[in-house]
mmCIF file of C-alpha atoms in Angstrom:
data_model
loop_
_atom_site.group_PDB
_atom_site.id
_atom_site.type_symbol
_atom_site.label_atom_id
_atom_site.label_comp_id
_atom_site.label_asym_id
_atom_site.label_seq_id
_atom_site.Cartn_x
_atom_site.Cartn_y
_atom_site.Cartn_z
ATOM 1 C CA MET A 1 -15.189 140.854 133.741
ATOM 2 C CA ALA A 2 -15.801 137.534 135.404
ATOM 3 C CA GLY A 3 -15.651 137.494 139.170
ATOM 4 C CA THR A 4 -16.067 141.217 139.621
ATOM 5 C CA THR A 5 -19.058 143.106 140.950
ATOM 6 C CA TYR A 6 -20.824 145.990 139.253
ATOM 7 C CA LEU A 7 -19.162 148.347 141.737
ATOM 8 C CA ASP A 8 -15.747 146.895 140.800
ATOM 9 C CA TRP A 9 -16.574 147.453 137.135
ATOM 10 C CA VAL A 10 -17.517 151.098 137.697
ATOM 11 C CA LEU A 11 -14.294 151.817 139.570
ATOM 12 C CA SER A 12 -12.052 149.983 137.118
ATOM 13 C CA ASN A 13 -13.617 151.083 133.837
ATOM 14 C CA THR A 14 -15.147 154.525 134.300
ATOM 15 C CA SER A 15 -14.311 157.935 135.768
ATOM 16 C CA THR A 16 -17.009 157.551 138.429
ATOM 17 C CA LYS A 17 -15.798 157.330 142.051
ATOM 18 C CA TRP A 18 -17.761 156.820 145.240
ATOM 19 C CA TRP A 19 -17.861 157.799 148.900
ATOM 20 C CA HIS A 20 -19.247 155.743 151.753
ATOM 21 C CA ASP A 21 -22.434 157.183 153.287
ATOM 22 C CA SER A 22 -22.177 156.241 156.979
ATOM 23 C CA ALA A 23 -19.848 156.818 159.952
ATOM 24 C CA GLU A 24 -20.678 153.553 161.742
ATOM 25 C CA SER A 25 -17.416 151.694 162.268
ATOM 26 C CA ALA A 26 -18.237 148.204 160.927
ATOM 27 C CA GLU A 27 -20.117 149.575 157.910
ATOM 28 C CA LEU A 28 -17.232 151.910 157.129
ATOM 29 C CA GLN A 29 -14.688 149.120 157.200
ATOM 30 C CA LEU A 30 -16.706 147.178 154.638
ATOM 31 C CA GLY A 31 -17.195 150.278 152.493
ATOM 32 C CA LEU A 32 -13.467 150.907 152.375
ATOM 33 C CA GLN A 33 -12.880 147.285 151.374
ATOM 34 C CA ARG A 34 -15.339 147.840 148.519
ATOM 35 C CA GLY A 35 -13.425 150.830 147.194
ATOM 36 C CA ALA A 36 -14.816 153.969 148.826
ATOM 37 C CA VAL A 37 -12.394 156.930 148.657
ATOM 38 C CA GLY A 38 -14.266 159.331 150.958
ATOM 39 C CA VAL A 39 -17.068 159.474 153.496
ATOM 40 C CA THR A 40 -20.226 161.548 153.684
ATOM 41 C CA THR A 41 -21.746 162.171 157.078
ATOM 42 C CA ASN A 42 -24.492 164.470 158.315
ATOM 43 C CA PRO A 43 -26.068 165.071 161.752
ATOM 44 C CA PHE A 44 -28.491 162.177 161.213
ATOM 45 C CA LEU A 45 -25.707 159.733 160.334
ATOM 46 C CA SER A 46 -23.398 161.055 163.048
ATOM 47 C CA ASN A 47 -26.052 160.433 165.697
ATOM 48 C CA ILE A 48 -26.630 156.889 164.399
ATOM 49 C CA ALA A 49 -22.898 156.199 164.583
ATOM 50 C CA LEU A 50 -22.750 157.513 168.155
ATOM 51 C CA VAL A 51 -25.602 155.220 169.178
ATOM 52 C CA LYS A 52 -24.284 152.123 167.397
ATOM 53 C CA ASN A 53 -20.687 152.673 168.514
ATOM 54 C CA ARG A 54 -21.541 153.714 172.095
ATOM 55 C CA GLU A 55 -19.436 150.958 173.610
ATOM 56 C CA LEU A 56 -16.568 151.279 171.139
ATOM 57 C CA TRP A 57 -16.237 155.042 171.678
ATOM 58 C CA ALA A 58 -17.305 155.024 175.367
ATOM 59 C CA PRO A 59 -14.264 156.827 176.870
ATOM 60 C CA ALA A 60 -14.522 159.748 174.450
ATOM 61 C CA ILE A 61 -18.324 159.952 174.667
ATOM 62 C CA ASN A 62 -18.319 159.791 178.467
ATOM 63 C CA ALA A 63 -15.693 162.540 178.609
ATOM 64 C CA VAL A 64 -17.954 164.827 176.576
ATOM 65 C CA LEU A 65 -21.050 164.029 178.620
ATOM 66 C CA ALA A 66 -19.179 164.673 181.868
ATOM 67 C CA GLN A 67 -18.525 168.286 180.845
ATOM 68 C CA ASN A 68 -22.238 169.224 180.919
ATOM 69 C CA LEU A 69 -21.779 171.462 177.884
ATOM 70 C CA PRO A 70 -24.521 173.719 176.508
ATOM 71 C CA PRO A 71 -26.617 171.768 173.950
ATOM 72 C CA GLU A 72 -25.041 173.151 170.770
ATOM 73 C CA GLN A 73 -21.500 172.706 172.050
ATOM 74 C CA LYS A 74 -22.349 169.202 173.261
ATOM 75 C CA ALA A 75 -23.663 168.176 169.834
ATOM 76 C CA GLU A 76 -20.549 169.559 168.166
ATOM 77 C CA ALA A 77 -18.258 167.748 170.591
ATOM 78 C CA LEU A 78 -20.067 164.462 170.035
ATOM 79 C CA MET A 79 -19.988 164.878 166.268
ATOM 80 C CA HIS A 80 -16.258 165.525 166.561
ATOM 81 C CA ILE A 81 -15.899 161.972 167.905
ATOM 82 C CA ALA A 82 -17.795 160.357 165.020
ATOM 83 C CA VAL A 83 -16.047 162.437 162.368
ATOM 84 C CA THR A 84 -12.483 162.213 163.639
ATOM 85 C CA ARG A 85 -12.707 158.461 164.215
ATOM 86 C CA THR A 86 -13.636 158.302 160.530
ATOM 87 C CA THR A 87 -10.890 160.641 159.311
ATOM 88 C CA GLU A 88 -8.337 158.326 160.900
ATOM 89 C CA LYS A 89 -9.463 155.539 158.568
ATOM 90 C CA LEU A 90 -9.252 157.757 155.458
ATOM 91 C CA ILE A 91 -5.994 159.566 156.151
ATOM 92 C CA HIS A 92 -3.943 156.977 154.239
ATOM 93 C CA GLU A 93 -6.039 157.626 151.111
ATOM 94 C CA PHE A 94 -5.653 161.377 151.643
ATOM 95 C CA ASP A 95 -1.876 161.145 152.018
ATOM 96 C CA ALA A 96 -1.417 158.654 149.174
ATOM 97 C CA THR A 97 -3.293 160.920 146.749
ATOM 98 C CA LYS A 98 -1.598 164.093 148.048
ATOM 99 C CA GLY A 99 -4.891 165.481 149.257
ATOM 100 C CA GLN A 100 -6.966 164.689 146.189
ATOM 101 C CA SER A 101 -9.294 162.193 147.924
ATOM 102 C CA GLY A 102 -9.827 160.619 151.322
ATOM 103 C CA PHE A 103 -12.096 163.389 152.608
ATOM 104 C CA VAL A 104 -14.651 163.045 155.404
ATOM 105 C CA CYS A 105 -17.571 165.446 155.686
ATOM 106 C CA ALA A 106 -18.337 167.371 158.888
ATOM 107 C CA GLN A 107 -21.632 169.262 158.672
ATOM 108 C CA VAL A 108 -22.314 172.549 160.432
ATOM 109 C CA ASN A 109 -25.384 172.916 162.650
ATOM 110 C CA PRO A 110 -28.458 172.782 160.342
ATOM 111 C CA LEU A 111 -30.292 175.033 162.802
ATOM 112 C CA ARG A 112 -27.868 177.764 161.698
ATOM 113 C CA ALA A 113 -28.435 177.460 157.941
ATOM 114 C CA GLY A 114 -29.003 181.216 157.584
ATOM 115 C CA ASP A 115 -26.339 182.413 160.027
ATOM 116 C CA ARG A 116 -23.196 183.385 158.139
ATOM 117 C CA ASP A 117 -21.022 184.298 161.108
ATOM 118 C CA CYS A 118 -21.881 181.150 163.050
ATOM 119 C CA MET A 119 -21.322 178.830 160.085
ATOM 120 C CA LEU A 120 -17.976 180.430 159.218
ATOM 121 C CA SER A 121 -16.770 180.062 162.812
ATOM 122 C CA MET A 122 -17.878 176.420 162.849
ATOM 123 C CA ALA A 123 -16.194 175.787 159.499
ATOM 124 C CA ARG A 124 -12.899 177.134 160.796
ATOM 125 C CA ARG A 125 -13.130 174.924 163.883
ATOM 126 C CA PHE A 126 -14.051 171.808 161.888
ATOM 127 C CA HIS A 127 -11.202 172.447 159.460
ATOM 128 C CA ARG A 128 -8.757 172.115 162.350
ATOM 129 C CA TRP A 129 -10.092 168.706 163.375
ATOM 130 C CA ALA A 130 -8.102 166.826 160.718
ATOM 131 C CA PRO A 131 -6.349 167.579 157.410
ATOM 132 C CA ASN A 132 -8.891 165.543 155.437
ATOM 133 C CA ILE A 133 -12.052 167.314 156.628
ATOM 134 C CA ALA A 134 -14.513 168.629 154.041
ATOM 135 C CA VAL A 135 -16.717 171.086 155.914
ATOM 136 C CA LYS A 136 -20.341 170.553 154.964
ATOM 137 C CA LEU A 137 -22.341 173.750 154.388
ATOM 138 C CA PRO A 138 -25.966 174.130 153.266
ATOM 139 C CA ALA A 139 -26.668 175.451 149.766
ATOM 140 C CA THR A 140 -28.575 178.437 151.113
ATOM 141 C CA SER A 141 -27.675 182.019 150.280
ATOM 142 C CA ALA A 142 -25.793 182.277 153.580
ATOM 143 C CA GLY A 143 -24.121 178.905 153.116
ATOM 144 C CA ILE A 144 -22.825 179.814 149.679
ATOM 145 C CA ASP A 145 -21.420 183.089 151.003
ATOM 146 C CA VAL A 146 -19.552 181.103 153.652
ATOM 147 C CA LEU A 147 -18.408 178.622 151.007
ATOM 148 C CA GLU A 148 -16.554 181.342 149.111
ATOM 149 C CA ASP A 149 -14.902 182.616 152.280
ATOM 150 C CA CYS A 150 -13.847 179.078 153.230
ATOM 151 C CA VAL A 151 -12.327 178.332 149.842
ATOM 152 C CA ALA A 152 -10.471 181.654 149.956
ATOM 153 C CA GLU A 153 -8.991 180.579 153.314
ATOM 154 C CA GLY A 154 -7.962 177.146 152.003
ATOM 155 C CA ILE A 155 -10.804 175.207 153.632
ATOM 156 C CA THR A 156 -12.264 172.324 151.605
ATOM 157 C CA VAL A 157 -16.059 172.270 151.570
ATOM 158 C CA THR A 158 -18.980 170.087 150.596
ATOM 159 C CA CYS A 159 -22.124 172.071 149.823
ATOM 160 C CA THR A 160 -25.178 170.008 150.719
ATOM 161 C CA VAL A 161 -28.958 170.356 151.130
ATOM 162 C CA SER A 162 -28.734 170.888 147.377
ATOM 163 C CA PHE A 163 -31.102 169.410 144.810
ATOM 164 C CA THR A 164 -31.145 171.672 141.771
ATOM 165 C CA VAL A 165 -29.221 172.960 138.790
ATOM 166 C CA PRO A 166 -29.281 176.604 139.993
ATOM 167 C CA GLN A 167 -27.872 175.547 143.360
ATOM 168 C CA VAL A 168 -24.916 173.591 141.972
ATOM 169 C CA VAL A 169 -24.198 176.321 139.409
ATOM 170 C CA ALA A 170 -24.154 178.926 142.187
ATOM 171 C CA ILE A 171 -21.889 176.646 144.227
ATOM 172 C CA ALA A 172 -19.421 176.282 141.340
ATOM 173 C CA GLU A 173 -19.395 180.021 140.624
ATOM 174 C CA ARG A 174 -18.715 180.917 144.236
ATOM 175 C CA HIS A 175 -16.057 178.227 144.444
ATOM 176 C CA ARG A 176 -14.389 179.838 141.452
ATOM 177 C CA ALA A 177 -14.579 183.245 143.128
ATOM 178 C CA GLY A 178 -13.030 181.778 146.278
ATOM 179 C CA ILE A 179 -10.219 180.259 144.219
ATOM 180 C CA ALA A 180 -9.404 183.673 142.734
ATOM 181 C CA ARG A 181 -9.318 185.259 146.190
ATOM 182 C CA ALA A 182 -7.117 182.486 147.556
ATOM 183 C CA LYS A 183 -4.610 182.783 144.733
ATOM 184 C CA ALA A 184 -4.492 186.563 145.108
ATOM 185 C CA SER A 185 -3.560 186.034 148.759
ATOM 186 C CA GLY A 186 -1.013 183.300 148.073
ATOM 187 C CA VAL A 187 -3.242 180.640 149.657
ATOM 188 C CA THR A 188 -3.873 177.144 148.274
ATOM 189 C CA PRO A 189 -7.641 177.243 147.635
ATOM 190 C CA GLY A 190 -9.989 174.754 149.226
ATOM 191 C CA LYS A 191 -11.656 172.114 147.108
ATOM 192 C CA CYS A 192 -15.415 172.006 146.635
ATOM 193 C CA PHE A 193 -17.853 169.119 146.291
ATOM 194 C CA ALA A 194 -21.302 170.182 145.061
ATOM 195 C CA VAL A 195 -24.065 167.844 146.198
ATOM 196 C CA ILE A 196 -27.175 166.856 144.294
ATOM 197 C CA MET A 197 -29.510 164.952 146.636
ATOM 198 C CA ILE A 198 -31.008 163.128 143.707
ATOM 199 C CA GLY A 199 -33.490 160.881 145.522
ATOM 200 C CA ARG A 200 -34.702 163.614 147.855
ATOM 201 C CA LEU A 201 -35.668 165.699 144.834
ATOM 202 C CA ASP A 202 -37.647 162.753 143.464
ATOM 203 C CA ASP A 203 -39.322 162.256 146.855
ATOM 204 C CA PHE A 204 -40.345 165.908 147.006
ATOM 205 C CA LEU A 205 -41.674 166.037 143.441
ATOM 206 C CA ARG A 206 -43.632 162.829 143.961
ATOM 207 C CA GLU A 207 -45.519 164.445 146.834
ATOM 208 C CA VAL A 208 -46.060 167.646 144.848
ATOM 209 C CA ALA A 209 -47.475 165.623 141.961
ATOM 210 C CA HIS A 210 -49.856 163.719 144.227
ATOM 211 C CA ASP A 211 -50.986 166.831 146.046
ATOM 212 C CA ASN A 212 -51.668 168.738 142.821
ATOM 213 C CA GLN A 213 -52.957 165.733 140.861
ATOM 214 C CA VAL A 214 -50.372 166.244 138.135
ATOM 215 C CA SER A 215 -50.523 163.701 135.334
ATOM 216 C CA VAL A 216 -47.039 162.237 135.701
ATOM 217 C CA SER A 217 -46.174 158.584 136.178
ATOM 218 C CA GLU A 218 -43.823 157.025 138.700
ATOM 219 C CA SER A 219 -41.472 156.438 135.777
ATOM 220 C CA ASP A 220 -41.481 160.197 135.103
ATOM 221 C CA ILE A 221 -40.713 160.981 138.739
ATOM 222 C CA ARG A 222 -37.758 158.581 138.664
ATOM 223 C CA GLN A 223 -36.380 160.593 135.741
ATOM 224 C CA ALA A 224 -36.520 163.946 137.564
ATOM 225 C CA GLY A 225 -33.359 163.749 139.642
ATOM 226 C CA LEU A 226 -31.511 162.119 136.760
ATOM 227 C CA ALA A 227 -32.562 164.943 134.423
ATOM 228 C CA VAL A 228 -31.335 167.565 136.874
ATOM 229 C CA THR A 229 -28.047 165.743 137.436
ATOM 230 C CA LYS A 230 -27.342 165.196 133.748
ATOM 231 C CA ARG A 231 -28.090 168.832 132.954
ATOM 232 C CA ALA A 232 -25.841 169.986 135.793
ATOM 233 C CA TYR A 233 -23.081 167.639 134.633
ATOM 234 C CA THR A 234 -23.275 168.989 131.084
ATOM 235 C CA LEU A 235 -23.020 172.577 132.351
ATOM 236 C CA TYR A 236 -20.059 171.715 134.579
ATOM 237 C CA ARG A 237 -18.193 170.249 131.632
ATOM 238 C CA GLU A 238 -19.086 173.091 129.269
ATOM 239 C CA ARG A 239 -17.982 175.748 131.754
ATOM 240 C CA GLY A 240 -14.977 173.887 133.091
ATOM 241 C CA TYR A 241 -15.966 174.293 136.719
ATOM 242 C CA GLU A 242 -13.406 173.240 139.289
ATOM 243 C CA ALA A 243 -16.057 171.987 141.741
ATOM 244 C CA VAL A 244 -16.894 168.272 141.640
ATOM 245 C CA LEU A 245 -20.471 167.012 141.595
ATOM 246 C CA LEU A 246 -21.342 164.648 144.444
ATOM 247 C CA VAL A 247 -24.579 162.695 143.900
ATOM 248 C CA ALA A 248 -26.244 161.610 147.144
ATOM 249 C CA ALA A 249 -29.482 160.159 148.559
ATOM 250 C CA LEU A 250 -29.866 157.319 146.062
ATOM 251 C CA ARG A 251 -33.274 155.663 145.900
ATOM 252 C CA GLY A 252 -32.571 152.853 143.434
ATOM 253 C CA ASP A 253 -29.802 151.213 141.425
ATOM 254 C CA TYR A 254 -30.798 153.396 138.443
ATOM 255 C CA HIS A 255 -29.338 156.429 140.208
ATOM 256 C CA LEU A 256 -25.903 154.904 139.617
ATOM 257 C CA THR A 257 -26.411 152.838 136.475
ATOM 258 C CA GLU A 258 -27.830 155.824 134.541
ATOM 259 C CA LEU A 259 -24.961 158.100 135.609
ATOM 260 C CA ALA A 260 -22.142 155.566 135.251
ATOM 261 C CA GLY A 261 -19.187 156.959 133.353
ATOM 262 C CA ALA A 262 -19.570 160.507 134.615
ATOM 263 C CA ASP A 263 -16.530 162.149 136.174
ATOM 264 C CA LEU A 264 -18.260 162.683 139.489
ATOM 265 C CA ILE A 265 -18.634 161.109 142.928
ATOM 266 C CA MET A 266 -21.527 158.965 144.125
ATOM 267 C CA SER A 267 -22.383 158.824 147.829
ATOM 268 C CA ILE A 268 -23.586 155.268 148.474
ATOM 269 C CA ALA A 269 -25.184 154.014 151.687
ATOM 270 C CA PRO A 270 -24.422 150.458 152.850
ATOM 271 C CA ALA A 271 -27.804 149.084 151.726
ATOM 272 C CA PHE A 272 -27.202 150.189 148.151
ATOM 273 C CA GLN A 273 -23.615 148.992 148.232
ATOM 274 C CA ASP A 274 -25.071 145.546 148.820
ATOM 275 C CA VAL A 275 -27.186 145.947 145.674
ATOM 276 C CA PHE A 276 -24.192 146.971 143.592
ATOM 277 C CA VAL A 277 -22.080 144.032 144.731
ATOM 278 C CA THR A 278 -24.761 141.328 144.490
ATOM 279 C CA GLN A 279 -26.875 142.157 141.438
ATOM 280 C CA ASP A 280 -25.992 141.729 137.787
ATOM 281 C CA LEU A 281 -26.453 145.259 136.469
ATOM 282 C CA PRO A 282 -25.764 146.588 132.943
ATOM 283 C CA ARG A 283 -22.063 147.308 132.574
ATOM 284 C CA GLU A 284 -22.136 150.268 130.241
ATOM 285 C CA GLU A 285 -21.581 154.003 130.509
ATOM 286 C CA ARG A 286 -24.954 155.714 130.414
ATOM 287 C CA ILE A 287 -24.133 159.284 131.425
ATOM 288 C CA GLY A 288 -24.484 160.312 127.777
ATOM 289 C CA ARG A 289 -28.004 158.888 127.415
ATOM 290 C CA PRO A 290 -30.503 161.743 127.226
ATOM 291 C CA ILE A 291 -33.603 161.795 129.394
ATOM 292 C CA PRO A 292 -36.689 161.326 127.172
ATOM 293 C CA GLU A 293 -38.063 164.718 126.151
ATOM 294 C CA ASP A 294 -41.658 163.622 126.682
ATOM 295 C CA ALA A 295 -40.867 162.793 130.331
ATOM 296 C CA ILE A 296 -39.287 166.200 130.847
ATOM 297 C CA GLU A 297 -42.304 167.912 129.293
ATOM 298 C CA ARG A 298 -44.661 166.100 131.647
ATOM 299 C CA LEU A 299 -42.450 167.002 134.615
ATOM 300 C CA ARG A 300 -42.544 170.629 133.492
ATOM 301 C CA GLN A 301 -46.187 170.749 134.553
ATOM 302 C CA MET A 302 -44.773 171.234 138.059
ATOM 303 C CA PRO A 303 -43.220 174.675 138.668
ATOM 304 C CA GLU A 304 -41.052 173.020 141.318
ATOM 305 C CA PHE A 305 -39.399 170.841 138.663
ATOM 306 C CA VAL A 306 -38.811 173.843 136.411
ATOM 307 C CA ARG A 307 -37.161 175.668 139.285
ATOM 308 C CA ALA A 308 -34.907 172.654 139.846
ATOM 309 C CA TYR A 309 -34.099 171.957 136.191
ATOM 310 C CA GLU A 310 -33.501 175.386 134.678
ATOM 311 C CA PRO A 311 -30.119 177.007 135.442
ATOM 312 C CA ASP A 312 -31.912 180.272 136.226
ATOM 313 C CA GLY A 313 -34.867 178.573 137.907
ATOM 314 C CA MET A 314 -34.064 180.139 141.285
ATOM 315 C CA THR A 315 -31.852 182.854 142.728
ATOM 316 C CA PRO A 316 -29.748 182.108 145.816
ATOM 317 C CA ALA A 317 -32.210 184.119 147.888
ATOM 318 C CA GLU A 318 -34.850 181.505 146.996
ATOM 319 C CA PHE A 319 -32.823 178.394 147.870
ATOM 320 C CA MET A 320 -33.776 178.372 151.542
ATOM 321 C CA ALA A 321 -37.521 178.356 150.797
ATOM 322 C CA PHE A 322 -37.398 175.544 148.217
ATOM 323 C CA GLY A 323 -39.552 172.708 149.508
ATOM 324 C CA ALA A 324 -36.881 170.006 149.422
ATOM 325 C CA THR A 325 -34.518 172.305 151.300
ATOM 326 C CA GLN A 326 -36.978 172.848 154.129
ATOM 327 C CA ARG A 327 -37.819 169.138 154.369
ATOM 328 C CA THR A 328 -34.171 168.123 154.550
ATOM 329 C CA LEU A 329 -33.058 170.808 156.991
ATOM 330 C CA CYS A 330 -35.924 169.814 159.286
ATOM 331 C CA GLN A 331 -34.831 166.185 159.234
ATOM 332 C CA PHE A 332 -31.190 167.038 159.906
ATOM 333 C CA CYS A 333 -32.319 169.208 162.837
ATOM 334 C CA GLU A 334 -34.957 166.977 164.430
ATOM 335 C CA VAL A 335 -33.481 163.492 163.976
ATOM 336 C CA GLY A 336 -29.838 164.507 163.865
ATOM 337 C CA TRP A 337 -28.497 167.595 165.569
ATOM 338 C CA LYS A 338 -31.161 167.851 168.297
ATOM 339 C CA LEU A 339 -30.709 164.170 169.170
ATOM 340 C CA MET A 340 -27.005 164.813 169.680
ATOM 341 C CA GLU A 341 -27.886 167.785 171.878
ATOM 342 C CA SER A 342 -29.964 165.472 174.093
ATOM 343 C CA TYR A 343 -27.649 162.444 173.817
ATOM 344 C CA ARG A 344 -27.251 160.461 177.065
#
């Protein structure tokens, strides 16, 4: 299609949709112009937006700072600013699609990833911020318990800090259980978006391979997240799960080109949006292309890949201790939530 970008082609010719991965105002405006139908945020991105938009949002930010709130409450109040300013720009999409898209993520405190009661209370508060909020919960055992309760109460959720087939299967099963509870109570069930942080899994396995001197190539490592995502996608279709896969943390154009055509959502940061609107990429659906078996066999030398790839590779009780989970939670805490707690 002459005159169109690769991103235009994906939206016009495949089932693949995408969300903008940033809450910064100018970046968001461009993302919406490029066709984003939702927004992913996290504590790291929320803090960046607060810093970059300090002047734009000054009255609201100053009002929060003047209250001298305890650190956790202060961070939540500041994140409320970044998130609700974003929901305002997506509400038209939400209304036009009768609540099918136009969601904005609001992530609970990553320091509380094992605290069921705290996360459920936060989820209920976040849900009241705007009609198009998707409360972001971690794919830990506690987070998945809260997910089911939220869905049963009609709260839409995004389950993040998720990298593996067993995590997204557990998410979909608990979403289904929440749907049943909601219907039994006469409640419209919440939707569920199940994240696969595809590039973060690759990053983690690359370090494991180097540390253990595993004989895998960089090409093999770049296949790992794709293999997990394609296996998860196949299982979702076979089992008819109601949850929707949301692929995040892209590390290269291949993370979209090799999944193009899938009925899922891609979370795309501004830097990669630029790639997809400026480069001439192959315009073909590749979701059905299998990952080479020899690459998977080499990756299987790492128990961490097996745990990520096999549907029964981990139990929910093991999700919290998975290496990629710990790495990501630490980042969200140290360069996200805690920075909002100390924001000046």
